[in-house]
Amino acid sequence: MFIFLYLILFFAVIYVVSSMMMVSKLKEWGIKIDYLWLRLKIISYANQYKEITKKEAGKTGGLYYLWLASINCALICLILFLITK
């Protein structure tokens, strides 16, 4: 049961790190980042990252998939934790 808590923490850290890496890339590309409302705007920043990388390389950047998979895995582990509790 506690393994799910550790997995939630692990995936949450990956989510935060991948979010910061995407925001850093957007800032390099000249996109203005609103750090005060970052938690609320991260989805729009992720979509901007996805569109820009798709235009540049012809495919979506890997950070987007890492970001998306990590938050989904954290939610799945949370559900499993609540079920097994």
PDB file of C-alpha atoms in Angstrom:
ATOM      1  CA  MET A   1       0.000   0.000   0.000  1.00  0.00           C
ATOM      2  CA  PHE A   2       2.800   2.426   0.809  1.00  0.00           C
ATOM      3  CA  ILE A   3       4.406   1.668  -2.527  1.00  0.00           C
ATOM      4  CA  PHE A   4       1.625   3.688  -4.134  1.00  0.00           C
ATOM      5  CA  LEU A   5       2.509   6.698  -1.990  1.00  0.00           C
ATOM      6  CA  TYR A   6       6.128   6.470  -3.089  1.00  0.00           C
ATOM      7  CA  LEU A   7       5.062   6.121  -6.703  1.00  0.00           C
ATOM      8  CA  ILE A   8       2.783   9.150  -6.401  1.00  0.00           C
ATOM      9  CA  LEU A   9       5.692  11.176  -5.048  1.00  0.00           C
ATOM     10  CA  PHE A  10       8.032   9.870  -7.749  1.00  0.00           C
ATOM     11  CA  PHE A  11       5.639  10.710 -10.591  1.00  0.00           C
ATOM     12  CA  ALA A  12       4.830  14.095  -9.067  1.00  0.00           C
ATOM     13  CA  VAL A  13       8.527  14.983  -9.030  1.00  0.00           C
ATOM     14  CA  ILE A  14       8.851  13.918 -12.664  1.00  0.00           C
ATOM     15  CA  TYR A  15       5.793  16.049 -13.478  1.00  0.00           C
ATOM     16  CA  VAL A  16       7.276  19.136 -11.836  1.00  0.00           C
ATOM     17  CA  VAL A  17      10.695  18.653 -13.422  1.00  0.00           C
ATOM     18  CA  SER A  18       9.274  18.108 -16.908  1.00  0.00           C
ATOM     19  CA  SER A  19       7.014  21.151 -16.450  1.00  0.00           C
ATOM     20  CA  MET A  20       9.976  23.315 -15.527  1.00  0.00           C
ATOM     21  CA  MET A  21      11.981  21.991 -18.464  1.00  0.00           C
ATOM     22  CA  MET A  22       9.140  22.805 -20.878  1.00  0.00           C
ATOM     23  CA  VAL A  23       8.754  26.285 -19.416  1.00  0.00           C
ATOM     24  CA  SER A  24      12.500  26.818 -19.695  1.00  0.00           C
ATOM     25  CA  LYS A  25      12.422  25.824 -23.377  1.00  0.00           C
ATOM     26  CA  LEU A  26       9.496  28.162 -24.013  1.00  0.00           C
ATOM     27  CA  LYS A  27      11.398  30.996 -22.376  1.00  0.00           C
ATOM     28  CA  GLU A  28      14.389  30.264 -24.629  1.00  0.00           C
ATOM     29  CA  TRP A  29      12.068  30.497 -27.625  1.00  0.00           C
ATOM     30  CA  GLY A  30      10.899  33.943 -26.516  1.00  0.00           C
ATOM     31  CA  ILE A  31       7.542  33.048 -24.991  1.00  0.00           C
ATOM     32  CA  LYS A  32       6.693  35.241 -21.995  1.00  0.00           C
ATOM     33  CA  ILE A  33       6.097  33.077 -18.917  1.00  0.00           C
ATOM     34  CA  ASP A  34       3.824  34.206 -16.087  1.00  0.00           C
ATOM     35  CA  TYR A  35       5.448  32.569 -13.066  1.00  0.00           C
ATOM     36  CA  LEU A  36       2.824  33.885 -10.658  1.00  0.00           C
ATOM     37  CA  TRP A  37       0.066  31.853 -12.347  1.00  0.00           C
ATOM     38  CA  LEU A  38       2.255  29.005 -13.565  1.00  0.00           C
ATOM     39  CA  ARG A  39       0.228  26.280 -11.858  1.00  0.00           C
ATOM     40  CA  LEU A  40      -2.922  27.411 -13.632  1.00  0.00           C
ATOM     41  CA  LYS A  41      -1.289  28.058 -17.000  1.00  0.00           C
ATOM     42  CA  ILE A  42       0.903  24.951 -17.265  1.00  0.00           C
ATOM     43  CA  ILE A  43      -1.611  23.213 -19.535  1.00  0.00           C
ATOM     44  CA  SER A  44      -1.552  26.092 -22.022  1.00  0.00           C
ATOM     45  CA  TYR A  45       2.250  26.230 -21.836  1.00  0.00           C
ATOM     46  CA  ALA A  46       2.399  22.484 -22.494  1.00  0.00           C
ATOM     47  CA  ASN A  47       0.167  22.928 -25.529  1.00  0.00           C
ATOM     48  CA  GLN A  48       2.391  25.755 -26.785  1.00  0.00           C
ATOM     49  CA  TYR A  49       5.438  23.532 -26.325  1.00  0.00           C
ATOM     50  CA  LYS A  50       3.693  20.745 -28.222  1.00  0.00           C
ATOM     51  CA  GLU A  51       2.783  23.005 -31.145  1.00  0.00           C
ATOM     52  CA  ILE A  52       6.211  24.659 -31.388  1.00  0.00           C
ATOM     53  CA  THR A  53       8.115  21.371 -31.332  1.00  0.00           C
ATOM     54  CA  LYS A  54       5.715  19.925 -33.885  1.00  0.00           C
ATOM     55  CA  LYS A  55       6.388  22.873 -36.214  1.00  0.00           C
ATOM     56  CA  GLU A  56      10.167  22.718 -35.694  1.00  0.00           C
ATOM     57  CA  ALA A  57      10.844  18.981 -35.809  1.00  0.00           C
ATOM     58  CA  GLY A  58       7.695  17.593 -37.369  1.00  0.00           C
ATOM     59  CA  LYS A  59       6.807  15.693 -34.199  1.00  0.00           C
ATOM     60  CA  THR A  60       5.876  16.489 -30.634  1.00  0.00           C
ATOM     61  CA  GLY A  61       8.757  16.911 -28.189  1.00  0.00           C
ATOM     62  CA  GLY A  62       9.500  14.184 -25.677  1.00  0.00           C
ATOM     63  CA  LEU A  63       9.029  16.442 -22.664  1.00  0.00           C
ATOM     64  CA  TYR A  64       5.337  16.756 -23.490  1.00  0.00           C
ATOM     65  CA  TYR A  65       4.849  13.004 -23.379  1.00  0.00           C
ATOM     66  CA  LEU A  66       6.886  12.724 -20.171  1.00  0.00           C
ATOM     67  CA  TRP A  67       4.766  15.477 -18.608  1.00  0.00           C
ATOM     68  CA  LEU A  68       1.512  13.870 -19.687  1.00  0.00           C
ATOM     69  CA  ALA A  69       2.464  10.330 -18.686  1.00  0.00           C
ATOM     70  CA  SER A  70       3.807  11.347 -15.275  1.00  0.00           C
ATOM     71  CA  ILE A  71       0.655  13.141 -14.149  1.00  0.00           C
ATOM     72  CA  ASN A  72      -1.539  10.307 -15.411  1.00  0.00           C
ATOM     73  CA  CYS A  73       0.576   7.697 -13.618  1.00  0.00           C
ATOM     74  CA  ALA A  74       0.398   9.741 -10.416  1.00  0.00           C
ATOM     75  CA  LEU A  75      -3.388   9.880 -10.678  1.00  0.00           C
ATOM     76  CA  ILE A  76      -3.622   6.143 -11.319  1.00  0.00           C
ATOM     77  CA  CYS A  77      -1.431   5.437  -8.283  1.00  0.00           C
ATOM     78  CA  LEU A  78      -3.593   7.749  -6.187  1.00  0.00           C
ATOM     79  CA  ILE A  79      -6.719   5.856  -7.237  1.00  0.00           C
ATOM     80  CA  LEU A  80      -5.047   2.532  -6.485  1.00  0.00           C
ATOM     81  CA  PHE A  81      -3.924   3.815  -3.103  1.00  0.00           C
ATOM     82  CA  LEU A  82      -7.458   4.892  -2.240  1.00  0.00           C
ATOM     83  CA  ILE A  83      -8.881   1.555  -3.375  1.00  0.00           C
ATOM     84  CA  THR A  84      -6.402  -0.493  -1.339  1.00  0.00           C
ATOM     85  CA  LYS A  85      -6.715   1.663   1.767  1.00  0.00           C
TER      86      LYS A  85
END
